[in-house]
mmCIF file of C-alpha atoms and ligand atoms in Angstrom:
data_model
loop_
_atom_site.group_PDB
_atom_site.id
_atom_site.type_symbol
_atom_site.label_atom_id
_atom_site.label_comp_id
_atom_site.label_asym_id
_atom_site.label_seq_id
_atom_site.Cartn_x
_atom_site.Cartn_y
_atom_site.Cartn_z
ATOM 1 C CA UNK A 1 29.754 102.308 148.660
ATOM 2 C CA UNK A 2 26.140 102.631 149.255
ATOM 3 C CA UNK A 3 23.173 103.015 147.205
ATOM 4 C CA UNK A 4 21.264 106.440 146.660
ATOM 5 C CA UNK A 5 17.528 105.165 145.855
ATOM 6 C CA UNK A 6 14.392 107.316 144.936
ATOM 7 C CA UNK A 7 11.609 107.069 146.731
ATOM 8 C CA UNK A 8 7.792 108.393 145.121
ATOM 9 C CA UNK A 9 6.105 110.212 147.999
ATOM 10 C CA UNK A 10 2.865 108.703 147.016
ATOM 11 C CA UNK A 11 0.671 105.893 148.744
ATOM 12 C CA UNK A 12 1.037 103.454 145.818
ATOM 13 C CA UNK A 13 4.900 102.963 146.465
ATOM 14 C CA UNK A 14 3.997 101.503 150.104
ATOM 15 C CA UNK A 15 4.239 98.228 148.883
ATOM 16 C CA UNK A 16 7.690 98.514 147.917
ATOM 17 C CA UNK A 17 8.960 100.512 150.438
ATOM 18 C CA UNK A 18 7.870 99.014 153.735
ATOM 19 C CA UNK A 19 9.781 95.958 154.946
ATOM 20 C CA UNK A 20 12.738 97.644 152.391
ATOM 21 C CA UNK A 21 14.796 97.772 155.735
ATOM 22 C CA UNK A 22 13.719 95.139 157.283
ATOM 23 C CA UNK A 23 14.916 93.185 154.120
ATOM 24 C CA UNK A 24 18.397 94.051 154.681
ATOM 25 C CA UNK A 25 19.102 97.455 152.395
ATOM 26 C CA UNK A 26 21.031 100.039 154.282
ATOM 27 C CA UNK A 27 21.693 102.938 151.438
ATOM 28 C CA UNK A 28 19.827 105.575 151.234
ATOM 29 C CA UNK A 29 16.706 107.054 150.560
ATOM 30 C CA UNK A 30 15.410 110.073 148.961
ATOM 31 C CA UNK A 31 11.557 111.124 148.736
ATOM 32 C CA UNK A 32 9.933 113.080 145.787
ATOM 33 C CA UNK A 33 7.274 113.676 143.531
ATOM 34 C CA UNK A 34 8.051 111.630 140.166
ATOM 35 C CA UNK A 35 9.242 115.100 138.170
ATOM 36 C CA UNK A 36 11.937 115.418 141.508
ATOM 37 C CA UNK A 37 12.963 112.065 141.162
ATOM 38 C CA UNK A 38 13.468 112.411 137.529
ATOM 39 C CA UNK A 39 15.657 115.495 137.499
ATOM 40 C CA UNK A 40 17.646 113.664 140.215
ATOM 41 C CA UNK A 41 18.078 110.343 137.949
ATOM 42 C CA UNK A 42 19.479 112.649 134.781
ATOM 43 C CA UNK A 43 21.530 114.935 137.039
ATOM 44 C CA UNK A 44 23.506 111.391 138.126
ATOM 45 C CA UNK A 45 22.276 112.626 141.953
ATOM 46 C CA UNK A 46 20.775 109.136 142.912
ATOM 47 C CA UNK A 47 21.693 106.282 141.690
ATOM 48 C CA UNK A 48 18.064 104.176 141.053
ATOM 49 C CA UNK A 49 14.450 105.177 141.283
ATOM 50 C CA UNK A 50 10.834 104.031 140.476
ATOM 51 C CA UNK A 51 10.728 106.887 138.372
ATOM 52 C CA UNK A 52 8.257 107.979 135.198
ATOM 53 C CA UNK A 53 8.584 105.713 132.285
ATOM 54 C CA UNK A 54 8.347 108.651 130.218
ATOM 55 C CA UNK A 55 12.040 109.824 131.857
ATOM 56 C CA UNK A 56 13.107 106.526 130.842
ATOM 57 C CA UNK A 57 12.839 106.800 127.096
ATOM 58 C CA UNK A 58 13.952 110.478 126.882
ATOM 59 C CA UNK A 59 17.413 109.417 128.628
ATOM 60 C CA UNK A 60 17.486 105.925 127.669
ATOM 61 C CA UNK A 61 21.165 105.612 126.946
ATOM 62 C CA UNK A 62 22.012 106.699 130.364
ATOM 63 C CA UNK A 63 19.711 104.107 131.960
ATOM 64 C CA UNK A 64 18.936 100.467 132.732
ATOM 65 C CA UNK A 65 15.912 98.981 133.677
ATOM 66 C CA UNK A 66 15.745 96.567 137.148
ATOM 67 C CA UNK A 67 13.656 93.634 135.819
ATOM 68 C CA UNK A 68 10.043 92.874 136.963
ATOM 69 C CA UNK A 69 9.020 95.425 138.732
ATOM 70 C CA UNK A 70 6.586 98.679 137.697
ATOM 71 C CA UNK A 71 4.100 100.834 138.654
ATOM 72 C CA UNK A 72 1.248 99.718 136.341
ATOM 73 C CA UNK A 73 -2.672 100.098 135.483
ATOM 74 C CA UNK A 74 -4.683 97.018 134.220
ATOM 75 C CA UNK A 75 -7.890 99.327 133.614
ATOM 76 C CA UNK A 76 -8.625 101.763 136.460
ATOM 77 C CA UNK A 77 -5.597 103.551 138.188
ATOM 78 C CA UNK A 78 -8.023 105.740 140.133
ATOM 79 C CA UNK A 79 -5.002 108.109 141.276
ATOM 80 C CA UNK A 80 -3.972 109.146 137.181
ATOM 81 C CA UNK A 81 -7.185 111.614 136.847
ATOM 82 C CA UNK A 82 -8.703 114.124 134.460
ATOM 83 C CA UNK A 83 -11.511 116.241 135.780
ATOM 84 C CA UNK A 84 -13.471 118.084 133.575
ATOM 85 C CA UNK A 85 -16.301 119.995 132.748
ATOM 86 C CA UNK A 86 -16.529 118.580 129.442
ATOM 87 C CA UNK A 87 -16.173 115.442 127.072
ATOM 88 C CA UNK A 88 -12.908 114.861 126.138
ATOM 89 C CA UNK A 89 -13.656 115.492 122.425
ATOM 90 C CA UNK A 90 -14.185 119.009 123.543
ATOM 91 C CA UNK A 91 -11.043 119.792 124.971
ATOM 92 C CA UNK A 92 -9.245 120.905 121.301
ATOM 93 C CA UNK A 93 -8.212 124.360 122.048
ATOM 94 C CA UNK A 94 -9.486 124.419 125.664
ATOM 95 C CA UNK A 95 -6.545 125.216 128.214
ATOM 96 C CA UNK A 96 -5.936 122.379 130.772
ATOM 97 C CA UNK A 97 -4.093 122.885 133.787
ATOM 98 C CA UNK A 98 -1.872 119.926 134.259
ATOM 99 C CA UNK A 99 0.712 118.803 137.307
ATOM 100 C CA UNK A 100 3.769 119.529 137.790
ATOM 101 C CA UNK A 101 4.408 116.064 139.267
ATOM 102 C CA UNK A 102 4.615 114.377 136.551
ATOM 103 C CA UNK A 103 6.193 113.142 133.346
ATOM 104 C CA UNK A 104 4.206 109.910 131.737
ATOM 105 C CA UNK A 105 0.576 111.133 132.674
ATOM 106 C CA UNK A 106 0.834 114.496 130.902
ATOM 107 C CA UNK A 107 2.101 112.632 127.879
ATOM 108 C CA UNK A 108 -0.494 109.980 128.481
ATOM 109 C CA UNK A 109 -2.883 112.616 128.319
ATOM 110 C CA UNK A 110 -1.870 114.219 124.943
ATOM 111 C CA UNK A 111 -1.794 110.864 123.204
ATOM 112 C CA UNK A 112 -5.233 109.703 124.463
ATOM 113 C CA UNK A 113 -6.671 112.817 123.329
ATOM 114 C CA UNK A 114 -4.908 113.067 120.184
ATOM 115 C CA UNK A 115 -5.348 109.376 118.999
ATOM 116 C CA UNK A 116 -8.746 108.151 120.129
ATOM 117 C CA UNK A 117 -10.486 111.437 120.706
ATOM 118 C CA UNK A 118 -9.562 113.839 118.091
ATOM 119 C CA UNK A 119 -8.381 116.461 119.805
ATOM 120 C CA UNK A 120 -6.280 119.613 118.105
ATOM 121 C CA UNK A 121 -4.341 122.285 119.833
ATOM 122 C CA UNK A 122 -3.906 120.608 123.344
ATOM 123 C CA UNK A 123 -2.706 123.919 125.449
ATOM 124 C CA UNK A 124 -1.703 122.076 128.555
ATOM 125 C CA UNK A 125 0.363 124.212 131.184
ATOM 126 C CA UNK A 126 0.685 123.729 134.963
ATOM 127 C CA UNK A 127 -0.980 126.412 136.318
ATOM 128 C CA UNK A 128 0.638 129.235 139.235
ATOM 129 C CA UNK A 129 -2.170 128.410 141.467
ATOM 130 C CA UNK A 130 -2.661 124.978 142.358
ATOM 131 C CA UNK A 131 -4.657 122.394 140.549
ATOM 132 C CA UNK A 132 -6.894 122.025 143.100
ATOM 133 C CA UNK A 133 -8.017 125.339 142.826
ATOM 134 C CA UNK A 134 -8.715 125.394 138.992
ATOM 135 C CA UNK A 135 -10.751 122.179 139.674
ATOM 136 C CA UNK A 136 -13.023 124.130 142.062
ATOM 137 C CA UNK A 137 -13.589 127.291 139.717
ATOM 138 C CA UNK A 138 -14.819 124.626 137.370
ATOM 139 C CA UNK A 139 -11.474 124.276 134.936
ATOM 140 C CA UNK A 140 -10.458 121.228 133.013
ATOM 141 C CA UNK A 141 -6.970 119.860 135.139
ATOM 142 C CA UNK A 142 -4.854 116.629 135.667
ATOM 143 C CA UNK A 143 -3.593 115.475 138.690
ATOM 144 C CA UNK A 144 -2.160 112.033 139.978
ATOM 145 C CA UNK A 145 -0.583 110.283 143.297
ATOM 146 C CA UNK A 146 -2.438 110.974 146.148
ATOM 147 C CA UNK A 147 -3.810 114.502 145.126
ATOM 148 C CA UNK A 148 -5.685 112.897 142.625
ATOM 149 C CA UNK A 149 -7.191 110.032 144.980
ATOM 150 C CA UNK A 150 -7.565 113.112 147.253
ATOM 151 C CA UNK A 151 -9.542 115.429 144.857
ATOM 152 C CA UNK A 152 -11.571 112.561 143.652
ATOM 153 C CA UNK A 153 -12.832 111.495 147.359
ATOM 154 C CA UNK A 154 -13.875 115.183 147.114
ATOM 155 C CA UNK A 155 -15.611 114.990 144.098
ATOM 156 C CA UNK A 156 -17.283 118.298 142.298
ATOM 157 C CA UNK A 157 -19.149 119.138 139.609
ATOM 158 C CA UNK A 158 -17.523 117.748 136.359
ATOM 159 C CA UNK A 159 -17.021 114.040 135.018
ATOM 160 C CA UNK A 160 -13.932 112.242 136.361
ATOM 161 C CA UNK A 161 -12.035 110.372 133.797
ATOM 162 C CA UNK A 162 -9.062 107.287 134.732
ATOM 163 C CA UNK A 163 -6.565 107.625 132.280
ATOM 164 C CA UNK A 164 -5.781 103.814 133.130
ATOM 165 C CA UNK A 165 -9.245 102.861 131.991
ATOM 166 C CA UNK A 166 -8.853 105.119 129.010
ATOM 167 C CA UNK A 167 -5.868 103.753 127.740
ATOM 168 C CA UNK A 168 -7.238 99.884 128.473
ATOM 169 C CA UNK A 169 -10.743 100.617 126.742
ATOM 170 C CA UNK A 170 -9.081 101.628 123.857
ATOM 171 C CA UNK A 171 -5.660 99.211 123.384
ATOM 172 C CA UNK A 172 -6.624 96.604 126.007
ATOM 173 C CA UNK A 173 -3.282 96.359 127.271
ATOM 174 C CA UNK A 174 -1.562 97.610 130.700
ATOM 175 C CA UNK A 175 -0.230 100.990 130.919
ATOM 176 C CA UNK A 176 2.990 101.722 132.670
ATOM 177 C CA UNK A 177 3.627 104.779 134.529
ATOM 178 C CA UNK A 178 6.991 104.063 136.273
ATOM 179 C CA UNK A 179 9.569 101.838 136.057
ATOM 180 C CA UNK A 180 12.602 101.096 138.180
ATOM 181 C CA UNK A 181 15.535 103.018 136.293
ATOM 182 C CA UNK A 182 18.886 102.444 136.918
ATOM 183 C CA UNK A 183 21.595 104.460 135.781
ATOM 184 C CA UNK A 184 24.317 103.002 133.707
ATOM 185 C CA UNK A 185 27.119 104.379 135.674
ATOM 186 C CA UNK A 186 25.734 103.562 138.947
ATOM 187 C CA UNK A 187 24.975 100.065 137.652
ATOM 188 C CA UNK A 188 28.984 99.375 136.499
ATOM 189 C CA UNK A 189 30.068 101.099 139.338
ATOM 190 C CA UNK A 190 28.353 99.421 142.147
ATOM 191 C CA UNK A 191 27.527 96.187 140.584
ATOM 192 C CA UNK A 192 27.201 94.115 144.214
ATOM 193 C CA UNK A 193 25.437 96.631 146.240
ATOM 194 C CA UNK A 194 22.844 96.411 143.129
ATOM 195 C CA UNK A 195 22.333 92.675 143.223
ATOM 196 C CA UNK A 196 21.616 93.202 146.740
ATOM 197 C CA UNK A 197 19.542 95.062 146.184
ATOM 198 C CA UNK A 198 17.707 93.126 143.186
ATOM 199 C CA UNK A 199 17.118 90.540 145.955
ATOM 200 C CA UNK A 200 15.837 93.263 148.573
ATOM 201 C CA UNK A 201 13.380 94.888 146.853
ATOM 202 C CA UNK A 202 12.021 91.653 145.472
ATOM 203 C CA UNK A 203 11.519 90.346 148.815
ATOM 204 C CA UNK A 204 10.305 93.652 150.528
ATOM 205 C CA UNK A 205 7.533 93.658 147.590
ATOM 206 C CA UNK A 206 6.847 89.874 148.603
ATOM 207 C CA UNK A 207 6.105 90.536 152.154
ATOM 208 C CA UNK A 208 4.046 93.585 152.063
ATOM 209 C CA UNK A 209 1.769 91.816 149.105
ATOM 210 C CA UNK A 210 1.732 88.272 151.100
ATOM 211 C CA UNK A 211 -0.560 90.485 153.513
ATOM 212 C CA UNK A 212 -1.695 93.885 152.012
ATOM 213 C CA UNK A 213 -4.304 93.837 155.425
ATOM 214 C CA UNK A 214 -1.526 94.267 157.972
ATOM 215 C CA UNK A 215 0.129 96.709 155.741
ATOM 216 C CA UNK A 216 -2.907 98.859 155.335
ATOM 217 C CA UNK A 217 -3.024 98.139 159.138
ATOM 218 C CA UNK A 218 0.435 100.394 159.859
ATOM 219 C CA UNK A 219 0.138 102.631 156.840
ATOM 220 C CA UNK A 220 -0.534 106.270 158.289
ATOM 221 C CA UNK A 221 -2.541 107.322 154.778
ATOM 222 C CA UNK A 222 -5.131 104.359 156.231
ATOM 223 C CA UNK A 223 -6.296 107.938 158.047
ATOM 224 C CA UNK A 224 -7.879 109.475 154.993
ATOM 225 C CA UNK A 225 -8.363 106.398 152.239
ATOM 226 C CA UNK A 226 -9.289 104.043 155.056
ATOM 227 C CA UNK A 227 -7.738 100.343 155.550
ATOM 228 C CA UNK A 228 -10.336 98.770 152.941
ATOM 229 C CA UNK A 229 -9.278 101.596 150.256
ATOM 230 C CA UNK A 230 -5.686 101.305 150.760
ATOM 231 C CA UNK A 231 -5.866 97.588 149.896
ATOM 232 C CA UNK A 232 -8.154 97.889 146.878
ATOM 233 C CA UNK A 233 -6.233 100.787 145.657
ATOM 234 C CA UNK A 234 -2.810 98.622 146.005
ATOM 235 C CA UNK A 235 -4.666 95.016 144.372
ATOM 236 C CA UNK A 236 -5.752 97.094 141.300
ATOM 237 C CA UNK A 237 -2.164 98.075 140.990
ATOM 238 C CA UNK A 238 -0.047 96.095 138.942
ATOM 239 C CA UNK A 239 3.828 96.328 140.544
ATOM 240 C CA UNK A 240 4.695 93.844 137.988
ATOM 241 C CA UNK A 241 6.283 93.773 134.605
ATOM 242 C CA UNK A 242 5.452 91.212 132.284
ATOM 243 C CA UNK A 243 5.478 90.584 128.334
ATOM 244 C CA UNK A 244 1.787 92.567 128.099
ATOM 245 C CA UNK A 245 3.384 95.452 130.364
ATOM 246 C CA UNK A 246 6.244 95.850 127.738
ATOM 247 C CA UNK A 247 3.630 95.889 124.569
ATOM 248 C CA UNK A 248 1.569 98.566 126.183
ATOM 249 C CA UNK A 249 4.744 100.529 127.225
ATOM 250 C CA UNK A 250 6.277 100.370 123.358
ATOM 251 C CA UNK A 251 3.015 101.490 122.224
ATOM 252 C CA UNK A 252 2.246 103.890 124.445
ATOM 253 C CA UNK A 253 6.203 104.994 123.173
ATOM 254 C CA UNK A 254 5.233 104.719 119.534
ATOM 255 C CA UNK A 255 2.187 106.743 119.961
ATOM 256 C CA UNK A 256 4.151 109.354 121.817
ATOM 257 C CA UNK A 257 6.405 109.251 118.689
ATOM 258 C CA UNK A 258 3.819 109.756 116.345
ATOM 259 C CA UNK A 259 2.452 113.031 118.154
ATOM 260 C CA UNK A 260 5.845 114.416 118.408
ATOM 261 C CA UNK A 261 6.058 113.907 122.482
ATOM 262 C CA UNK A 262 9.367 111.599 121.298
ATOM 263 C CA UNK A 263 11.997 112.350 118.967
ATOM 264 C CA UNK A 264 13.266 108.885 119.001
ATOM 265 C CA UNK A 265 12.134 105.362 120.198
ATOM 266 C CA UNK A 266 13.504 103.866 123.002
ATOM 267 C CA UNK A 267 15.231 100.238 123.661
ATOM 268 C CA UNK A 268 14.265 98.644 126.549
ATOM 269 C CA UNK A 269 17.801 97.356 128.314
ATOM 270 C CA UNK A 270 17.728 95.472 131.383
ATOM 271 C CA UNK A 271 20.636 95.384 134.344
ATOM 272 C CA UNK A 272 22.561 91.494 133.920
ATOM 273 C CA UNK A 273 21.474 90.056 137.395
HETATM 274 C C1 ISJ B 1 -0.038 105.560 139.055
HETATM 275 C C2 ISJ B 1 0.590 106.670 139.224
HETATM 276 O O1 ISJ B 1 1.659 106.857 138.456
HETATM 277 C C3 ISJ B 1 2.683 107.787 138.734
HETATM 278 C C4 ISJ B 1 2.806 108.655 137.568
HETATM 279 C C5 ISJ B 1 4.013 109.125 137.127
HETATM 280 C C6 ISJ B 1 4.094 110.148 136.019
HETATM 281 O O2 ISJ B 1 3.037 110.579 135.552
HETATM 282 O O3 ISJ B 1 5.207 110.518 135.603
HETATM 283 C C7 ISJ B 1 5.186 108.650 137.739
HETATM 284 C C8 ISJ B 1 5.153 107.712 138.720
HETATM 285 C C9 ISJ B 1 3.915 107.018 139.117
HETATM 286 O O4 ISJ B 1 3.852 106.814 140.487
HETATM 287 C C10 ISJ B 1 0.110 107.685 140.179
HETATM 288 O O5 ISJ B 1 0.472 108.854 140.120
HETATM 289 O O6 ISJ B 1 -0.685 107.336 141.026
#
């Protein structure tokens, strides 16, 4: 039996991607926007994904986590972005268009605004147009991935805010936006194929960070963000998960709790390797 692994169709994945392959996995792989990717982990139609941490604590019975690995801020993101007209306090009541990418930004959102800026009545929808559009007529809108680092080389009128740097300024700890979820079933019923590919993906993330240069070098997004960005972008990252990763991520969970994003709190269950 082979694997069925997500794939996030966004630059900041590169690193784990790459030399996947060349490390030996042979399953395959399906591309997606996080909210995709999610819908495919809970419908049991892949079997593993760096997917939004958010998914994993609304479905966290059905899932396992694969150890030290995440998609992670530690300060700036610069591809998690709010653009708005006006300071966040301001935003009670105001309609902001959000993406319909995502799962752990928009709730990221909500709590930042809600804890630390005293916001009310948060009326966040994704729009019918795109979000691009309400940026340039001047609305208030999230975006992230590489839409975000897209609309932000573009710039415009309003102030930019990096809901990394948010969220550090005001808990100093990391904030995690994906993790690698596993589910349960897929886990006891393929138990080699996923040590193999515990050992693949740790190795495919060692060679592309032992020289992010020569990655940058073959990465066709080098076109747009340029060589130098794509390796800045990727060493601001963090791809790991650690002991501060996991206090950020349970608060960040607790806070969601507290606003009502989360009727219950998740436990955090790692696959045996
Ligand atoms: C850092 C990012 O985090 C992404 C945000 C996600 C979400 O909001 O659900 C999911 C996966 C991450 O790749 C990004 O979009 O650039």
């Amino acid at each position: 039996m082979t694997l069925r692994v997500g794939h996030i169709s966004y630059v900041n994945c590169v690193p784990f991607f790459h030399f996947l392959h060349q490390s030996g996995f042979n399953g395959e792989i399906v591309s997606g926007v996080p909210s995709e990717l999610n819908r495919l982990l809970a419908a049991g139609d892949i079997d593993l994904s760096p997917s939004s941490s958010f998914e994993y604590a609304l479905h966290w019975r059905d899932y396992q986590l694969l150890p030290g690995h995440s998609i992670s801020s530690n300060g700036p993101v610069r591809s998690v972005l709010l653009f708005s007209p006006v300071a966040l306090e301001e935003l009670s009541g105001k309609s902001i268009a959000v993406t319909g990418e995502s799962a752990t930004s928009i709730n990221l959102l909500q709590v930042l605004l809600r804890e630390f800026h005293g916001c009310r009545d948060l009326d966040c929808e994704v729009p019918g147009g795109s979000v691009e559009e309400v940026i340039a007529d001047g609305g208030s809108a999230l975006l992230i991935g590489d839409r975000a680092l897209r609309a932000a080389m573009r710039g415009g009128g309003g102030k930019i805010y990096d809901l990394g740097e948010l969220w550090f300024r005001h808990t100093g700890l990391p904030f995690v936006f994906a993790l690698w979820i596993v589910r349960r079933d897929a886990a006891a019923a393929k138990p080699e194929e996923l040590s193999r590919f515990v050992r693949q993906l740790a190795a495919a993330r060692e060679m592309a960070e032992s020289d992010l240069q020569a990655l940058a070098a073959v990465t066709p997004e080098r076109s747009w963000l340029g060589e130098e960005g794509l390796v800045s972008y990727w060493r601001q990252m963090s791809y790991d998960f650690q002991d501060r990763h996991r206090r950020g991520l349970e608060l960040f969970f607790r806070l969601c709790g507290k606003h009502g994003l989360l009727a219950e709190q998740p436990e955090l269950s790692r696959i045996q390797t």
